[in-house]
């Protein structure tokens, strides 16, 4: 069967578009940020011969729970700025090996590249999210400017941080009723930060990396981007509010609770005083 052109595949186009948007918004300077997207085997088979493994790339952690699963992932060291013009070099389609200790390259990384240095955090987060939500397909990391800045000026406890974000824009509680998770500062790219991030991902789809950036999870690219965009917008408003001066009024806990009822979402237990 003749295969369709992979550069026309919706999942490749979505990766090109979302990385361009993230770059445009200033969230991904230089090689900052990474995205991984779980694909359906049948979908990929329309474009690629799945028996044609171009390279086998070892991974330094146990990915066995995801054996056989196929992801499109941004490449290590690549700039989001360049994905739109060089998808074949900057993106790769990988399949997790049966042993879970390597990935099989099916397409991309055309100049010898490898998956993002944050692959441990991505794959461990996929495992964690799939356990609580089988529909989860996307993990996204970026350096959202205002959320990052907030990790210097706001207490880093999850309840307070979540409450502040919820108060900054009415939409926030509806978009992330479970709140945001926050891990300690840890060296990026490590299995340790992957474990910390994925543990949080069992409870929240937004995980803040202090003084670094944010992780988001969702069922598709749009939803995950929208989630990060909403949290980042709240952090931007927080920045303006702080710069403008004294806070004279805010959304009350009663109003936040009413919002949850109105939109049929359950705010994180104990986060509202009502
Ligand atoms: O891949 O953002 O966290 C570059 C990074 C590391
Ligand atoms: Zn980063």
Short mmCIF file of C-alpha atoms and ligand atoms in Angstrom, two decimals:
data_model
loop_
_atom_site.label_atom_id
_atom_site.label_comp_id
_atom_site.label_asym_id
_atom_site.label_seq_id
_atom_site.Cartn_x
_atom_site.Cartn_y
_atom_site.Cartn_z
CA UNK A 1 0.00 0.00 0.00
CA UNK A 2 1.38 3.43 -0.87
CA UNK A 3 1.89 5.64 2.12
CA UNK A 4 0.67 9.21 2.43
CA UNK A 5 3.11 12.10 2.87
CA UNK A 6 3.98 12.29 6.57
CA UNK A 7 4.40 16.08 6.36
CA UNK A 8 0.67 16.24 5.61
CA UNK A 9 -0.24 14.16 8.69
CA UNK A 10 -2.48 16.14 11.08
CA UNK A 11 -0.29 15.17 14.06
CA UNK A 12 2.87 16.51 12.37
CA UNK A 13 1.11 19.73 11.38
CA UNK A 14 -0.23 20.16 14.91
CA UNK A 15 3.28 19.81 16.33
CA UNK A 16 4.57 22.38 13.84
CA UNK A 17 1.78 24.82 14.65
CA UNK A 18 1.88 24.48 18.42
CA UNK A 19 5.65 24.89 18.69
CA UNK A 20 5.41 28.00 16.47
CA UNK A 21 2.73 29.44 18.74
CA UNK A 22 4.69 28.64 21.90
CA UNK A 23 7.77 30.31 20.41
CA UNK A 24 5.74 33.35 19.34
CA UNK A 25 4.42 33.72 22.89
CA UNK A 26 7.95 33.80 24.27
CA UNK A 27 7.64 30.54 26.17
CA UNK A 28 10.44 28.70 24.37
CA UNK A 29 13.67 30.61 23.95
CA UNK A 30 16.58 28.76 22.35
CA UNK A 31 16.03 24.99 22.89
CA UNK A 32 13.58 25.56 25.75
CA UNK A 33 10.48 23.39 25.90
CA UNK A 34 9.46 19.98 24.64
CA UNK A 35 6.26 18.25 23.54
CA UNK A 36 5.31 14.58 23.31
CA UNK A 37 2.13 13.27 21.73
CA UNK A 38 0.90 9.67 21.92
CA UNK A 39 -0.27 8.50 18.48
CA UNK A 40 -2.54 5.68 17.32
CA UNK A 41 -0.62 2.91 15.54
CA UNK A 42 -3.24 2.68 12.75
CA UNK A 43 -3.03 6.41 12.18
CA UNK A 44 0.76 6.34 11.84
CA UNK A 45 0.60 3.28 9.56
CA UNK A 46 -1.12 5.42 6.91
CA UNK A 47 2.13 7.36 6.58
CA UNK A 48 4.99 5.09 7.66
CA UNK A 49 6.11 1.49 7.31
CA UNK A 50 6.12 0.49 10.97
CA UNK A 51 8.58 -2.36 10.33
CA UNK A 52 11.22 0.11 9.12
CA UNK A 53 13.19 1.10 12.23
CA UNK A 54 15.78 3.71 11.30
CA UNK A 55 17.72 3.74 14.56
CA UNK A 56 17.47 2.34 18.07
CA UNK A 57 18.13 4.94 20.77
CA UNK A 58 18.73 3.78 24.38
CA UNK A 59 16.84 5.49 27.22
CA UNK A 60 18.13 5.66 30.81
CA UNK A 61 14.93 4.63 32.63
CA UNK A 62 12.24 1.95 32.55
CA UNK A 63 9.64 2.67 29.87
CA UNK A 64 8.23 -0.88 29.79
CA UNK A 65 4.70 0.19 30.72
CA UNK A 66 4.61 2.07 27.41
CA UNK A 67 6.14 -0.75 25.31
CA UNK A 68 4.95 -0.61 21.71
CA UNK A 69 3.43 2.84 22.07
CA UNK A 70 4.28 5.42 19.42
CA UNK A 71 4.94 9.10 20.14
CA UNK A 72 5.90 12.16 18.15
CA UNK A 73 8.45 14.07 20.24
CA UNK A 74 10.47 17.27 19.82
CA UNK A 75 14.22 16.68 19.43
CA UNK A 76 16.91 17.32 22.02
CA UNK A 77 18.65 20.67 21.54
CA UNK A 78 16.29 21.76 18.77
CA UNK A 79 14.76 25.25 18.82
CA UNK A 80 10.96 25.58 18.70
CA UNK A 81 11.60 28.56 16.42
CA UNK A 82 12.86 26.13 13.75
CA UNK A 83 10.29 23.32 13.91
CA UNK A 84 7.90 24.96 11.42
CA UNK A 85 10.62 25.08 8.72
CA UNK A 86 12.52 21.89 9.60
CA UNK A 87 10.03 19.34 10.95
CA UNK A 88 11.99 16.32 9.72
CA UNK A 89 15.10 17.34 11.63
CA UNK A 90 13.49 18.76 14.79
CA UNK A 91 10.74 16.17 15.36
CA UNK A 92 10.88 12.40 15.64
CA UNK A 93 8.36 9.57 15.70
CA UNK A 94 9.50 6.92 18.15
CA UNK A 95 8.16 3.58 19.39
CA UNK A 96 9.02 2.36 22.88
CA UNK A 97 10.82 -1.01 22.63
CA UNK A 98 9.38 -4.18 24.15
CA UNK A 99 12.04 -4.14 26.90
CA UNK A 100 11.32 -0.47 27.63
CA UNK A 101 15.03 0.44 27.66
CA UNK A 102 15.22 2.02 24.21
CA UNK A 103 13.12 3.73 21.55
CA UNK A 104 12.87 2.81 17.88
CA UNK A 105 13.05 5.75 15.51
CA UNK A 106 10.43 5.48 12.75
CA UNK A 107 10.77 8.96 11.25
CA UNK A 108 12.53 12.28 11.85
CA UNK A 109 15.63 13.43 13.78
CA UNK A 110 17.05 13.36 10.26
CA UNK A 111 20.42 14.83 11.16
CA UNK A 112 21.23 12.28 13.84
CA UNK A 113 19.15 13.83 16.61
CA UNK A 114 17.56 12.15 19.60
CA UNK A 115 14.38 12.77 21.64
CA UNK A 116 14.18 15.65 24.11
CA UNK A 117 16.47 15.57 27.16
CA UNK A 118 13.25 15.67 29.19
CA UNK A 119 12.09 12.27 27.88
CA UNK A 120 12.06 10.78 31.43
CA UNK A 121 9.59 13.43 32.64
CA UNK A 122 7.50 13.05 29.51
CA UNK A 123 7.22 9.26 29.44
CA UNK A 124 6.76 8.95 33.21
CA UNK A 125 4.06 11.64 33.05
CA UNK A 126 2.33 9.78 30.21
CA UNK A 127 2.34 6.63 32.36
CA UNK A 128 0.88 8.54 35.31
CA UNK A 129 -1.79 10.32 33.29
CA UNK A 130 -2.84 7.21 31.36
CA UNK A 131 -3.53 5.49 34.68
CA UNK A 132 -6.01 8.18 35.72
CA UNK A 133 -7.24 9.16 32.23
CA UNK A 134 -6.90 6.70 29.31
CA UNK A 135 -7.70 9.59 26.92
CA UNK A 136 -4.56 11.53 27.86
CA UNK A 137 -2.23 11.81 24.86
CA UNK A 138 -0.15 14.96 25.28
CA UNK A 139 2.57 16.17 27.67
CA UNK A 140 3.89 19.69 27.09
CA UNK A 141 6.73 21.56 28.79
CA UNK A 142 7.66 25.21 28.32
CA UNK A 143 9.08 28.28 30.04
CA UNK A 144 5.95 30.41 30.43
CA UNK A 145 7.34 33.80 31.46
CA UNK A 146 4.82 34.95 34.07
CA UNK A 147 4.33 31.59 35.79
CA UNK A 148 8.10 31.28 35.97
CA UNK A 149 8.40 34.78 37.44
CA UNK A 150 5.69 34.00 40.00
CA UNK A 151 7.82 31.20 41.43
CA UNK A 152 10.13 33.94 42.77
CA UNK A 153 7.48 36.18 44.31
CA UNK A 154 4.70 33.85 45.44
CA UNK A 155 4.80 31.21 48.19
CA UNK A 156 5.36 27.81 46.62
CA UNK A 157 2.62 25.92 48.36
CA UNK A 158 0.10 24.36 46.02
CA UNK A 159 -3.04 25.56 47.78
CA UNK A 160 -2.00 29.22 47.93
CA UNK A 161 -0.53 29.21 44.42
CA UNK A 162 -3.69 27.60 43.00
CA UNK A 163 -5.96 30.02 44.87
CA UNK A 164 -4.08 33.01 43.49
CA UNK A 165 -4.35 31.72 39.92
CA UNK A 166 -8.07 30.96 40.36
CA UNK A 167 -8.63 34.52 41.64
CA UNK A 168 -6.85 36.19 38.71
CA UNK A 169 -9.24 35.09 35.92
CA UNK A 170 -12.74 33.69 36.32
CA UNK A 171 -12.05 30.92 33.79
CA UNK A 172 -9.20 29.36 35.76
CA UNK A 173 -11.18 27.31 38.26
CA UNK A 174 -13.24 25.87 35.42
CA UNK A 175 -10.15 24.98 33.37
CA UNK A 176 -8.09 23.47 36.21
CA UNK A 177 -10.44 22.72 39.15
CA UNK A 178 -7.94 20.22 40.55
CA UNK A 179 -5.41 23.06 40.97
CA UNK A 180 -1.73 23.05 40.15
CA UNK A 181 1.05 20.80 41.47
CA UNK A 182 4.46 22.20 42.43
CA UNK A 183 7.65 20.15 42.71
CA UNK A 184 10.88 21.25 44.44
CA UNK A 185 13.71 22.66 42.31
CA UNK A 186 15.47 19.63 40.76
CA UNK A 187 18.10 19.32 38.01
CA UNK A 188 16.20 19.09 34.68
CA UNK A 189 16.53 16.11 32.36
CA UNK A 190 16.94 13.66 35.24
CA UNK A 191 14.94 10.60 36.20
CA UNK A 192 14.48 12.25 39.61
CA UNK A 193 12.61 15.23 38.16
CA UNK A 194 10.64 12.76 36.02
CA UNK A 195 9.54 10.89 39.13
CA UNK A 196 8.58 14.08 40.98
CA UNK A 197 6.64 15.44 37.99
CA UNK A 198 4.81 12.21 37.24
CA UNK A 199 3.83 11.78 40.90
CA UNK A 200 2.14 15.18 40.77
CA UNK A 201 0.56 14.35 37.43
CA UNK A 202 -1.59 11.71 39.13
CA UNK A 203 -3.48 14.60 40.77
CA UNK A 204 -3.04 17.69 38.61
CA UNK A 205 -2.54 18.30 34.89
CA UNK A 206 -0.48 21.41 35.55
CA UNK A 207 2.84 20.96 37.35
CA UNK A 208 5.05 23.95 38.11
CA UNK A 209 8.83 23.60 38.02
CA UNK A 210 10.06 26.46 40.24
CA UNK A 211 12.44 28.90 38.54
CA UNK A 212 12.17 26.87 35.33
CA UNK A 213 8.71 26.53 33.79
CA UNK A 214 5.63 24.38 33.62
CA UNK A 215 4.36 20.95 32.54
CA UNK A 216 0.87 20.43 31.19
CA UNK A 217 -1.08 17.31 30.23
CA UNK A 218 -4.22 16.76 28.19
CA UNK A 219 -6.13 14.67 25.70
CA UNK A 220 -4.93 16.56 22.65
CA UNK A 221 -2.59 19.36 21.61
CA UNK A 222 -5.25 22.08 21.70
CA UNK A 223 -6.53 21.19 25.15
CA UNK A 224 -3.03 20.99 26.63
CA UNK A 225 -1.93 24.24 25.03
CA UNK A 226 -5.14 25.90 26.26
CA UNK A 227 -4.52 24.65 29.78
CA UNK A 228 -1.01 26.12 29.94
CA UNK A 229 -2.20 29.30 28.21
CA UNK A 230 -4.92 29.80 30.85
CA UNK A 231 -2.57 29.31 33.82
CA UNK A 232 -0.01 31.59 32.18
CA UNK A 233 -2.65 34.27 31.52
CA UNK A 234 -3.57 34.20 35.23
CA UNK A 235 0.09 34.60 36.13
CA UNK A 236 0.37 37.52 33.72
CA UNK A 237 -2.64 39.20 35.36
CA UNK A 238 -1.04 38.55 38.77
CA UNK A 239 2.08 40.33 37.50
CA UNK A 240 0.03 43.38 36.43
CA UNK A 241 -1.99 43.36 39.63
CA UNK A 242 1.18 43.37 41.71
CA UNK A 243 2.65 46.14 39.56
CA UNK A 244 -0.51 48.25 39.82
CA UNK A 245 -0.41 48.09 43.62
CA UNK A 246 -2.91 47.38 46.34
CA UNK A 247 -5.63 44.77 45.74
CA UNK A 248 -9.01 46.35 46.57
CA UNK A 249 -11.24 43.35 45.76
CA UNK A 250 -11.02 39.84 44.36
CA UNK A 251 -13.22 36.88 43.43
CA UNK A 252 -14.46 35.57 46.78
CA UNK A 253 -14.42 31.92 47.83
CA UNK A 254 -18.24 31.92 47.70
CA UNK A 255 -18.09 33.13 44.11
CA UNK A 256 -15.46 30.52 43.22
CA UNK A 257 -17.65 27.80 44.75
CA UNK A 258 -20.65 29.08 42.76
CA UNK A 259 -18.51 28.99 39.63
CA UNK A 260 -17.64 25.35 40.28
CA UNK A 261 -21.35 24.51 40.70
CA UNK A 262 -22.34 26.50 37.61
CA UNK A 263 -19.81 24.72 35.42
CA UNK A 264 -20.19 21.34 37.07
CA UNK A 265 -16.57 21.00 38.18
CA UNK A 266 -15.29 19.97 41.60
CA UNK A 267 -12.72 22.42 43.02
CA UNK A 268 -9.83 20.69 44.82
CA UNK A 269 -11.10 19.70 48.25
CA UNK A 270 -10.12 22.12 51.01
CA UNK A 271 -8.87 24.85 48.68
CA UNK A 272 -11.95 27.07 49.20
CA UNK A 273 -13.14 28.32 52.55
CA UNK A 274 -16.89 27.99 52.24
O1 LIG B 1 14.72 20.95 26.45
O2 LIG B 1 13.35 22.99 28.39
O3 LIG B 1 13.91 21.54 30.51
C1 LIG B 1 15.06 22.13 27.07
C2 LIG B 1 14.33 22.28 28.33
C3 LIG B 1 14.80 21.52 29.47
ZN1 LIG B 2 12.73 23.49 30.35
#
